[in-house]
Short mmCIF file of C-alpha atoms and ligand atoms in Angstrom, two decimals:
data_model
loop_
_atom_site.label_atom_id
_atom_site.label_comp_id
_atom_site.label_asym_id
_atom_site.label_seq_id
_atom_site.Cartn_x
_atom_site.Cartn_y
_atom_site.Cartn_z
CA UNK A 1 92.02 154.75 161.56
CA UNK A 2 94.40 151.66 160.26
CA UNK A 3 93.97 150.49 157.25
CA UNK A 4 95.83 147.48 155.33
CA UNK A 5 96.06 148.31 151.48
CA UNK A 6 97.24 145.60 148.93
CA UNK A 7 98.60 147.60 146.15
CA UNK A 8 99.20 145.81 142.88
CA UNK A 9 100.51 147.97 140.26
CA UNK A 10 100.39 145.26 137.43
CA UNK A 11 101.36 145.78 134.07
CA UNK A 12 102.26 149.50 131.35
CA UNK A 13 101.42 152.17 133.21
CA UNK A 14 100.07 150.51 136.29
CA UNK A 15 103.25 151.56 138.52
CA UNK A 16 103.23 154.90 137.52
CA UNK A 17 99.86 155.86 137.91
CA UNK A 18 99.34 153.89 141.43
CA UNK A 19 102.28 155.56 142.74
CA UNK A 20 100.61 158.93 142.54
CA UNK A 21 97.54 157.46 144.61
CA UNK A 22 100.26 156.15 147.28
CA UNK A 23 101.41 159.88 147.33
CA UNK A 24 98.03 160.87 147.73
CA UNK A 25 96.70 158.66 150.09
CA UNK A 26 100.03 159.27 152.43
CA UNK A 27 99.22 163.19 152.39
CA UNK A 28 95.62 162.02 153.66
CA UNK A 29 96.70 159.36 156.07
CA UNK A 30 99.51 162.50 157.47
CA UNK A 31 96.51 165.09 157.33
CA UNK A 32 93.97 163.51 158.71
CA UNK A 33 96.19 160.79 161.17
CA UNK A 34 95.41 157.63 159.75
CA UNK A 35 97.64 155.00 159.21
CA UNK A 36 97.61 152.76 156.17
CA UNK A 37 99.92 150.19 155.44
CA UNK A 38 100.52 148.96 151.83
CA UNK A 39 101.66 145.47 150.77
CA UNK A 40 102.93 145.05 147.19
CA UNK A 41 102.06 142.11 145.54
CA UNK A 42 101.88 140.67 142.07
CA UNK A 43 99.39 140.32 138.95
CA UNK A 44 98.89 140.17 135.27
CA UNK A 45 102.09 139.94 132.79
CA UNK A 46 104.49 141.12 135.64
CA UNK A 47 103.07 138.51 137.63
CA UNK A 48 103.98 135.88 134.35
CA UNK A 49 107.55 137.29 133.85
CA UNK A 50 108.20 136.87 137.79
CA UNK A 51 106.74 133.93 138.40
CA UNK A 52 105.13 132.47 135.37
CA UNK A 53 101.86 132.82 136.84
CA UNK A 54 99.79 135.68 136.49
CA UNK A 55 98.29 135.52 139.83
CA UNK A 56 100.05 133.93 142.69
CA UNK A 57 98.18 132.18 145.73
CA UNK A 58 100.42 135.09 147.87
CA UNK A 59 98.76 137.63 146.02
CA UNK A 60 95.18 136.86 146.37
CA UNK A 61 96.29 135.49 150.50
CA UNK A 62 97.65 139.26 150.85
CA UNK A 63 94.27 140.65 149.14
CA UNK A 64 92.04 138.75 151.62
CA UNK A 65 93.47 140.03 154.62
CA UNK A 66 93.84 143.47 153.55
CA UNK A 67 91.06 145.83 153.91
CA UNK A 68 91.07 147.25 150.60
CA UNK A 69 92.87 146.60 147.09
CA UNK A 70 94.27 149.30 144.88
CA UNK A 71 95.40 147.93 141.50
CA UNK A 72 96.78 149.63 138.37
CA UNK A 73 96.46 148.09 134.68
CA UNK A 74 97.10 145.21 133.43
CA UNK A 75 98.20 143.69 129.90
CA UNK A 76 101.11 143.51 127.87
CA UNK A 77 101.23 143.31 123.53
CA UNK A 78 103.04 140.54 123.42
CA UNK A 79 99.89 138.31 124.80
CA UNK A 80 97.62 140.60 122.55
CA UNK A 81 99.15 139.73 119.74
CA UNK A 82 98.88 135.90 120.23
CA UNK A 83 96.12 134.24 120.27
CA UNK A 84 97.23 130.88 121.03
CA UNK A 85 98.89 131.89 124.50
CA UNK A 86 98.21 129.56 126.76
CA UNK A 87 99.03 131.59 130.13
CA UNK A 88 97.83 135.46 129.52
CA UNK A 89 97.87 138.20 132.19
CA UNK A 90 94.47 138.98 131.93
CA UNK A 91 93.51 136.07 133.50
CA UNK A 92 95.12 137.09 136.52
CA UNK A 93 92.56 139.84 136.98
CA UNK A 94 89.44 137.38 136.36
CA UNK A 95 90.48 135.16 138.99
CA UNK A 96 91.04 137.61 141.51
CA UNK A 97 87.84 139.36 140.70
CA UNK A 98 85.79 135.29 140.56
CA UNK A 99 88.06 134.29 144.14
CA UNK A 100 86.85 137.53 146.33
CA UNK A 101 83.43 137.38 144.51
CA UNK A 102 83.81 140.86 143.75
CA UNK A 103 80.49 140.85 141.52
CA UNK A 104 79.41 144.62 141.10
CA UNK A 105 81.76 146.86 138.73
CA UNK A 106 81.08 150.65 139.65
CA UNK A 107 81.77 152.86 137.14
CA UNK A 108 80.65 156.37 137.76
CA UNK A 109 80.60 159.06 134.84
CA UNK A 110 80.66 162.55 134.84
CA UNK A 111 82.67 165.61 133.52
CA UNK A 112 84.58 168.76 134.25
CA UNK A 113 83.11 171.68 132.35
CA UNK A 114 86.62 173.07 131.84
CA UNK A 115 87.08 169.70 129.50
CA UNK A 116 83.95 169.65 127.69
CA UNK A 117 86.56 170.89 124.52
CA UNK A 118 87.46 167.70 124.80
CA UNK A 119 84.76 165.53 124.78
CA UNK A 120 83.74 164.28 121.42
CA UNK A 121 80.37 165.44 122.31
CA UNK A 122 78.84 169.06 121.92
CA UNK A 123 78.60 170.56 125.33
CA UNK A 124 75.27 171.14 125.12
CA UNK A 125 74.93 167.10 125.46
CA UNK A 126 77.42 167.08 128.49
CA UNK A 127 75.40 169.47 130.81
CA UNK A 128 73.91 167.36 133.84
CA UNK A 129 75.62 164.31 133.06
CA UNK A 130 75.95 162.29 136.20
CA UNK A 131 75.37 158.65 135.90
CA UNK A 132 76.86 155.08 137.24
CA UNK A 133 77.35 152.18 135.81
CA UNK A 134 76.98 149.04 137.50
CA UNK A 135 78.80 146.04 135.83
CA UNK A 136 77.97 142.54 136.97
CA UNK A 137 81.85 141.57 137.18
CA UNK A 138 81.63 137.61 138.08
CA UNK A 139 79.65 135.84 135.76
CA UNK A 140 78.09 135.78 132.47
CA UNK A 141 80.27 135.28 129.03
CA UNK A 142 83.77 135.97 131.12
CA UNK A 143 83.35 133.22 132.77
CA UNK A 144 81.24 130.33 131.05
CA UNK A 145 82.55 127.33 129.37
CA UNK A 146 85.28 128.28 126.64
CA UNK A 147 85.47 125.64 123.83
CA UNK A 148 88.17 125.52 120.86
CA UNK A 149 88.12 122.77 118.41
CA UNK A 150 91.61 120.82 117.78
CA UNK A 151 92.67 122.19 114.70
CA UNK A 152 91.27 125.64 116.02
CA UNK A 153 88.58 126.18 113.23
CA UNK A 154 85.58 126.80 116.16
CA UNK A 155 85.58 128.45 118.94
CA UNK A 156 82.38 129.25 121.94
CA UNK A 157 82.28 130.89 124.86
CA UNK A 158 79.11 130.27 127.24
CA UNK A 159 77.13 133.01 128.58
CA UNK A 160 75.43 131.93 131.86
CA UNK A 161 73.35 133.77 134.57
CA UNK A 162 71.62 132.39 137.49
CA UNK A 163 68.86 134.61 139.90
CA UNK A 164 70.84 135.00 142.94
CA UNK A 165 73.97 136.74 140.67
CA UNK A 166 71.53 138.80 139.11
CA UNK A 167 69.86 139.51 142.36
CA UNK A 168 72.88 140.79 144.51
CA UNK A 169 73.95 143.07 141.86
CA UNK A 170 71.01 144.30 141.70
CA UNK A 171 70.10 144.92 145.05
CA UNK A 172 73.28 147.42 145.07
CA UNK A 173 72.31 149.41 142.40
CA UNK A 174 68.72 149.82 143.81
CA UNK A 175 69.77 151.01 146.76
CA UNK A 176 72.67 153.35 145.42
CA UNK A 177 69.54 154.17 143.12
CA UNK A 178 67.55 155.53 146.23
CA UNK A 179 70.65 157.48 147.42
CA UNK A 180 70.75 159.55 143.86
CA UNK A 181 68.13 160.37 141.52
CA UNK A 182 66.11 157.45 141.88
CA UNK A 183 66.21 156.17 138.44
CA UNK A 184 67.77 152.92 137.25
CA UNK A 185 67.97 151.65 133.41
CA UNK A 186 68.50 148.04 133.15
CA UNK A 187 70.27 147.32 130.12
CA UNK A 188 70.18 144.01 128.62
CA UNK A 189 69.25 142.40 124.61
CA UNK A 190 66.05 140.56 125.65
CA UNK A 191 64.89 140.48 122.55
CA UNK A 192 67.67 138.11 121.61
CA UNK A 193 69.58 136.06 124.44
CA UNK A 194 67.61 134.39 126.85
CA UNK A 195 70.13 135.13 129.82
CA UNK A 196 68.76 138.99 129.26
CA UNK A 197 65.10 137.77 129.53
CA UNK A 198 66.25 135.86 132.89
CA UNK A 199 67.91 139.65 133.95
CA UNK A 200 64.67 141.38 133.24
CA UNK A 201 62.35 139.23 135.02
CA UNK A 202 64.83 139.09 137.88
CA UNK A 203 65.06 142.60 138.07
CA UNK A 204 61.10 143.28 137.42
CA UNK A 205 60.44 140.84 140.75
CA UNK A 206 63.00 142.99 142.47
CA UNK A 207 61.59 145.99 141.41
CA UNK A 208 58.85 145.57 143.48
CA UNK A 209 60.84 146.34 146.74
CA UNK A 210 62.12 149.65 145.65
CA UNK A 211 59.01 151.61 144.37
CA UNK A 212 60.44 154.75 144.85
CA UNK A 213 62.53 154.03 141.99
CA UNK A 214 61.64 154.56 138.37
CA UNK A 215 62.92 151.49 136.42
CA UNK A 216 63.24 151.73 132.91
CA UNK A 217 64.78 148.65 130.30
CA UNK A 218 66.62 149.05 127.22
CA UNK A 219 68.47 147.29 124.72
CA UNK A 220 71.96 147.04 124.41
CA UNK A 221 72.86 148.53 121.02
CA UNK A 222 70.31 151.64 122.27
CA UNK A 223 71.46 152.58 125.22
CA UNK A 224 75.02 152.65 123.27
CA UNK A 225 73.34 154.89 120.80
CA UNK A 226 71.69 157.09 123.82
CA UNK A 227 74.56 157.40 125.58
CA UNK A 228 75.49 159.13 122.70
CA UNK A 229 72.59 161.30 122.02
CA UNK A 230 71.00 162.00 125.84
CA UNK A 231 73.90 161.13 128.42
CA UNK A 232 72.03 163.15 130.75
CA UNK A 233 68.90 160.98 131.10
CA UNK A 234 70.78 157.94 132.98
CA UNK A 235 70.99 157.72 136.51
CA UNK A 236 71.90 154.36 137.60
CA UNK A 237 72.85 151.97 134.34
CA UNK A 238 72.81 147.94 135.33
CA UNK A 239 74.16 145.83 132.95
CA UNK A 240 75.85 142.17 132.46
CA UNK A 241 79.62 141.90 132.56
CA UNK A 242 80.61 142.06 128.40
CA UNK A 243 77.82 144.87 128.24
CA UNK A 244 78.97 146.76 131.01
CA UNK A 245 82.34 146.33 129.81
CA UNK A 246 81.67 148.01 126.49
CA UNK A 247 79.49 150.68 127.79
CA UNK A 248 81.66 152.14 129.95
CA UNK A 249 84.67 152.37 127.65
CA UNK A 250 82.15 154.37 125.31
CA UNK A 251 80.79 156.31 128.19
CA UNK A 252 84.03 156.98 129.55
CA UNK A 253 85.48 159.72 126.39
CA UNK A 254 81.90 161.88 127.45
CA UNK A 255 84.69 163.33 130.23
CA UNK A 256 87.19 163.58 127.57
CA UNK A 257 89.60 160.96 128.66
CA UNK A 258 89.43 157.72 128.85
CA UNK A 259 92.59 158.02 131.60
CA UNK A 260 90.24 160.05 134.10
CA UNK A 261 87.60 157.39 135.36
CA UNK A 262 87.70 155.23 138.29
CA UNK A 263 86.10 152.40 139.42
CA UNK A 264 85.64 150.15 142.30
CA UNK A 265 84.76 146.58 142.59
CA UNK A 266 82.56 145.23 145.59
CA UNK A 267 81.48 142.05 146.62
CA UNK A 268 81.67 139.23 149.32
CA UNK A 269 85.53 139.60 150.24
CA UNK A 270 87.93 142.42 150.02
CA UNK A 271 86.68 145.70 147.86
CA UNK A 272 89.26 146.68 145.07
CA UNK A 273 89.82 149.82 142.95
CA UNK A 274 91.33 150.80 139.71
CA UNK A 275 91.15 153.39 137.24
CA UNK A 276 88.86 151.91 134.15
CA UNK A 277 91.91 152.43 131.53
CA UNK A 278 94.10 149.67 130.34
CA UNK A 279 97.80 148.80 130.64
CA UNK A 280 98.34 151.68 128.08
CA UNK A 281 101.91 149.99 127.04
CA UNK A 282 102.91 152.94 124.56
CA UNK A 283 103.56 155.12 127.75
CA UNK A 284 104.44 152.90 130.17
CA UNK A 285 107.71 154.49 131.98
CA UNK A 286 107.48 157.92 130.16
CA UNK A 287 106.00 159.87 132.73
CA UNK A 288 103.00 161.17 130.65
CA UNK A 289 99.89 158.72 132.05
CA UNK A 290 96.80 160.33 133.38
CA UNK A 291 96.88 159.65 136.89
CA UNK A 292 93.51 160.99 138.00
CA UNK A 293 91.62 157.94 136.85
CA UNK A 294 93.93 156.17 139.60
CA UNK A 295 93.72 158.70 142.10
CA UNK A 296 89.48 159.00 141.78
CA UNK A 297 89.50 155.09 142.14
CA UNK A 298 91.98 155.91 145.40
CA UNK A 299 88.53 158.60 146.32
CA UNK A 300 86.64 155.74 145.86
CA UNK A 301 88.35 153.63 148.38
CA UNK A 302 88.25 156.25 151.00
CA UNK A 303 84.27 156.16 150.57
CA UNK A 304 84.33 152.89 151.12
CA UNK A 305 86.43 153.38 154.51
CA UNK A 306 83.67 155.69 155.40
CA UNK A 307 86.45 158.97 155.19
CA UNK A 308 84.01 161.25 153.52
CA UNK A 309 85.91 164.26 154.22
CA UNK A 310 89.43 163.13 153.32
CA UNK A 311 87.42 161.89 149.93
CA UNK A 312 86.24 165.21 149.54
CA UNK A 313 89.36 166.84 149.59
CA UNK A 314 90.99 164.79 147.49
CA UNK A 315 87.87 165.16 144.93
CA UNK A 316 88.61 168.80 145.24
CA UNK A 317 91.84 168.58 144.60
CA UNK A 318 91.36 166.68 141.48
CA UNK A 319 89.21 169.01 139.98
CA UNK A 320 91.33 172.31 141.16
CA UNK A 321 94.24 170.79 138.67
CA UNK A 322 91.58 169.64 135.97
CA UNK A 323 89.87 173.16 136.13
CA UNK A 324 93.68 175.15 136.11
CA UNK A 325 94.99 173.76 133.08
CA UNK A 326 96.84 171.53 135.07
CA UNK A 327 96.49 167.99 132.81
CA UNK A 328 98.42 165.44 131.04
CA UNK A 329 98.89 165.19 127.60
CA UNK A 330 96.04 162.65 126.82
CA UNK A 331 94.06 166.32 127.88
CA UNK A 332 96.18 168.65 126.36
CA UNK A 333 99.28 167.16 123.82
CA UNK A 334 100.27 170.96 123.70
CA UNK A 335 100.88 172.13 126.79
CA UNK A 336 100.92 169.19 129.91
CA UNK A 337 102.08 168.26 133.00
CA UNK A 338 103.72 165.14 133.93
CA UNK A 339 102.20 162.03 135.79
CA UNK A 340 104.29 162.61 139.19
CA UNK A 341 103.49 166.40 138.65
CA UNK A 342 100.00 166.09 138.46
CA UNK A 343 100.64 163.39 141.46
CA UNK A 344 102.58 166.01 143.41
CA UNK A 345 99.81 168.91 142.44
CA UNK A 346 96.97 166.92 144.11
CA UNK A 347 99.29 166.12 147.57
CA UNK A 348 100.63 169.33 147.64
CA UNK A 349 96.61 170.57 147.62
CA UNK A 350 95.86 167.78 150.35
CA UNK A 351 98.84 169.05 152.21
CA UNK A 352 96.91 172.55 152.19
CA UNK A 353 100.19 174.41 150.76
CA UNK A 354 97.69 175.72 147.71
CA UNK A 355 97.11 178.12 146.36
CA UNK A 356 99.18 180.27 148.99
CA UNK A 357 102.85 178.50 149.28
CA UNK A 358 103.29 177.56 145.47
CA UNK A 359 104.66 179.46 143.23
CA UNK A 360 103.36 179.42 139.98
CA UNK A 361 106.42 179.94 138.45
CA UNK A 362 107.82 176.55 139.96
CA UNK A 363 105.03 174.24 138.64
CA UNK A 364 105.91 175.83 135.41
CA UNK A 365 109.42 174.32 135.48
CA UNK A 366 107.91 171.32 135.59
CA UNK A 367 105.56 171.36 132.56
CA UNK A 368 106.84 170.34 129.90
CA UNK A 369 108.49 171.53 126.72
CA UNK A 370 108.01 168.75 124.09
CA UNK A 371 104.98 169.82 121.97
C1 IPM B 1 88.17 146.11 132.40
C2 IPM B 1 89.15 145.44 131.46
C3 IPM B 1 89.12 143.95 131.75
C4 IPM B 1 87.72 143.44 131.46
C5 IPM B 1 90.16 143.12 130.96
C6 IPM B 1 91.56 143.65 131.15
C7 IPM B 1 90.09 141.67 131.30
O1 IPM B 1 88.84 145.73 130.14
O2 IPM B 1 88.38 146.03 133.62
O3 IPM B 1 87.22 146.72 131.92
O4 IPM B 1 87.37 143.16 130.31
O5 IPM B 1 86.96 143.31 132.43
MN1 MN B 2 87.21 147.13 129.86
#
């Protein structure tokens, strides 16, 4: 197969950890004789410093004609830091995401056993936990009417849902519902904000077409508490954007590291995938990013081209570094591996030269030293 790949590697770490993926994905394409061809383009605060906008009408032209996007991180300090910025790279993410109506965020969770150390939780907690969060991605308090008085002493931001964006999202996650354990927990703050109430009746009416799935509806500020105290009990998790966007940061340290989740973003136009961290500034150009959160979104996108297998492998490969003590220092600040080893690790796998052809002794060199 031929595939066209936009590849934006945005801002901190973005470049880094996307490279791996490109390593990856070339060991697949050379395995399993595909062909994909990348084309780099711009976005977020690299975008601003190059152009001085933070998404460029080339960038979302190359996006639309490719088949798939795979993007890195984006945000820089220096916008953080000011409020007042008129022209911020984050908003070169939101407009990509609003232009190819890319309206359901999927955020899958789960751990490696050989990390529940990690994981702020008692293992007990992590056994069984397996569940996906879908994020409505296009609408809601994102993307309403922003207001700012003149001598900036009020501020509002709109929060507004309609049935059909309610209804396409949630059509996905019923039927990825159906395909897993055939439970789905709408979470919403309906006893508050009337765009929640809309969600719930919405999702009630649609209910009705999937009855082999159990639906159940909680509040927000529970299900952050549950996901806490009973990870194992979600399935399928839909949610508004700002919710979803919490939730999943909080969901994400359950595998111990924010740096190992992936997600994908689908909609009407081209699908695109990232890992679920941020821009990560602190290590940007060091060489000691996570790059399996990157490299599971890459997983992602070969689902999504319907190459299960080379997926699989990939998957496997991920988890035969994770499970060897082969992780970067956001695992283990004691004794890690760099980003382009762990990169190299999981092509050398997909190349099928482990655990035969490598010699322990050589990945060793290339841990490192600085405790
Ligand atoms: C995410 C990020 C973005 C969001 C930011 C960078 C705009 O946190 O993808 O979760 O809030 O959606
Ligand atoms: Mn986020």
């Amino acid at each position: 197969m031929e595939k066209n790949i936009a590849v934006i590697f945005g801002d901190g770490i973005g470049p880094e950890v996307t490279r791996q993926s490109i390593k990856v994905l070339n060991a697949i394409a050379q395995q399993f004789n595909h062909r994909f061809n990348y084309k780099y383009c711009l976005m977020g605060a690299d975008a601003i410093d190059k152009t001085g906008n933070p998404l460029p009408d080339q960038t979302i032209n190359v996006c639309l004609n490719s088949d798939a996007i795979l993007f890195g991180a984006i945000g820089h300090p220096k916008y953080d830091n000011d409020p007042t910025a008129k022209v911020r790279p984050e908003q070169g993410l939101l407009k990509l995401r609003k232009s190819l109506q890319l309206f359901a965020n999927i955020r899958p969770v789960n751990t490696y056993p050989a990390l529940h150390h990690l994981s702020p939780l008692k293992s007990e907690k992590l056994q069984n936990v397996d569940f996906i969060i879908y994020r409505e991605l296009t609408g809601g308090i994102y993307f309403g009417k922003k207001e700012v008085n003149k001598d900036y002493t009020e501020a509002s931001d709109l929060c507004v849902y309609n049935k059909s964006e309610i209804e396409r999202i949630a059509h996905v996650a019923f039927q990825d519902a159906q395909k897993r354990r055939k439970k789905l927990t709408l979470v919403d703050k309906a006893n508050v904000l009337e765009t929640s109430r809309l969600w719930r009746k919405v999702v009630q009416e649609i209910a009705r077409a999937y009855p082999d799935v159990n639906v159940d509806y909680m509040f927000v500020d529970n299900a952050a508490m549950q996901i806490i105290l009973n990870p194992a009990q979600f399935d399928i998790i839909l949610t508004e954007n700002m919710f979803g966007d919490i939730l999943s940061d909080e969901a994400s340290v359950l595998s111990g590291s924010l740096g190992l989740l992936p997600s994908a973003s689908v909609g009407v136009s081209t699908a695109m995938f990232e890992p679920i961290h941020g821009s990560y500034p602190q290590a940007a150009g060091k060489d000691i990013a996570n790059p399996v959160g990157s490299i599971l979104s890459a997983v992602m996108m070969l689902e999504y081209f319907e190459m299960y297998e080379e997926a699989k492998l990939v998957k496997e490969a991920v988890a035969w570094t994770q499970t060897n003590g082969f992780v970067t220092k956001d695992i283990n600040a004691e004794s890690f591996y760099f980003t382009n080893t762990i990169g190299d690790l999981i092509t050398d796998y997909v190349n099928n030269r482990f655990p035969a052809e490598i010699n322990p002794a050589n990945i060793e060199l290339r841990k490192s030293t600085i405790i």
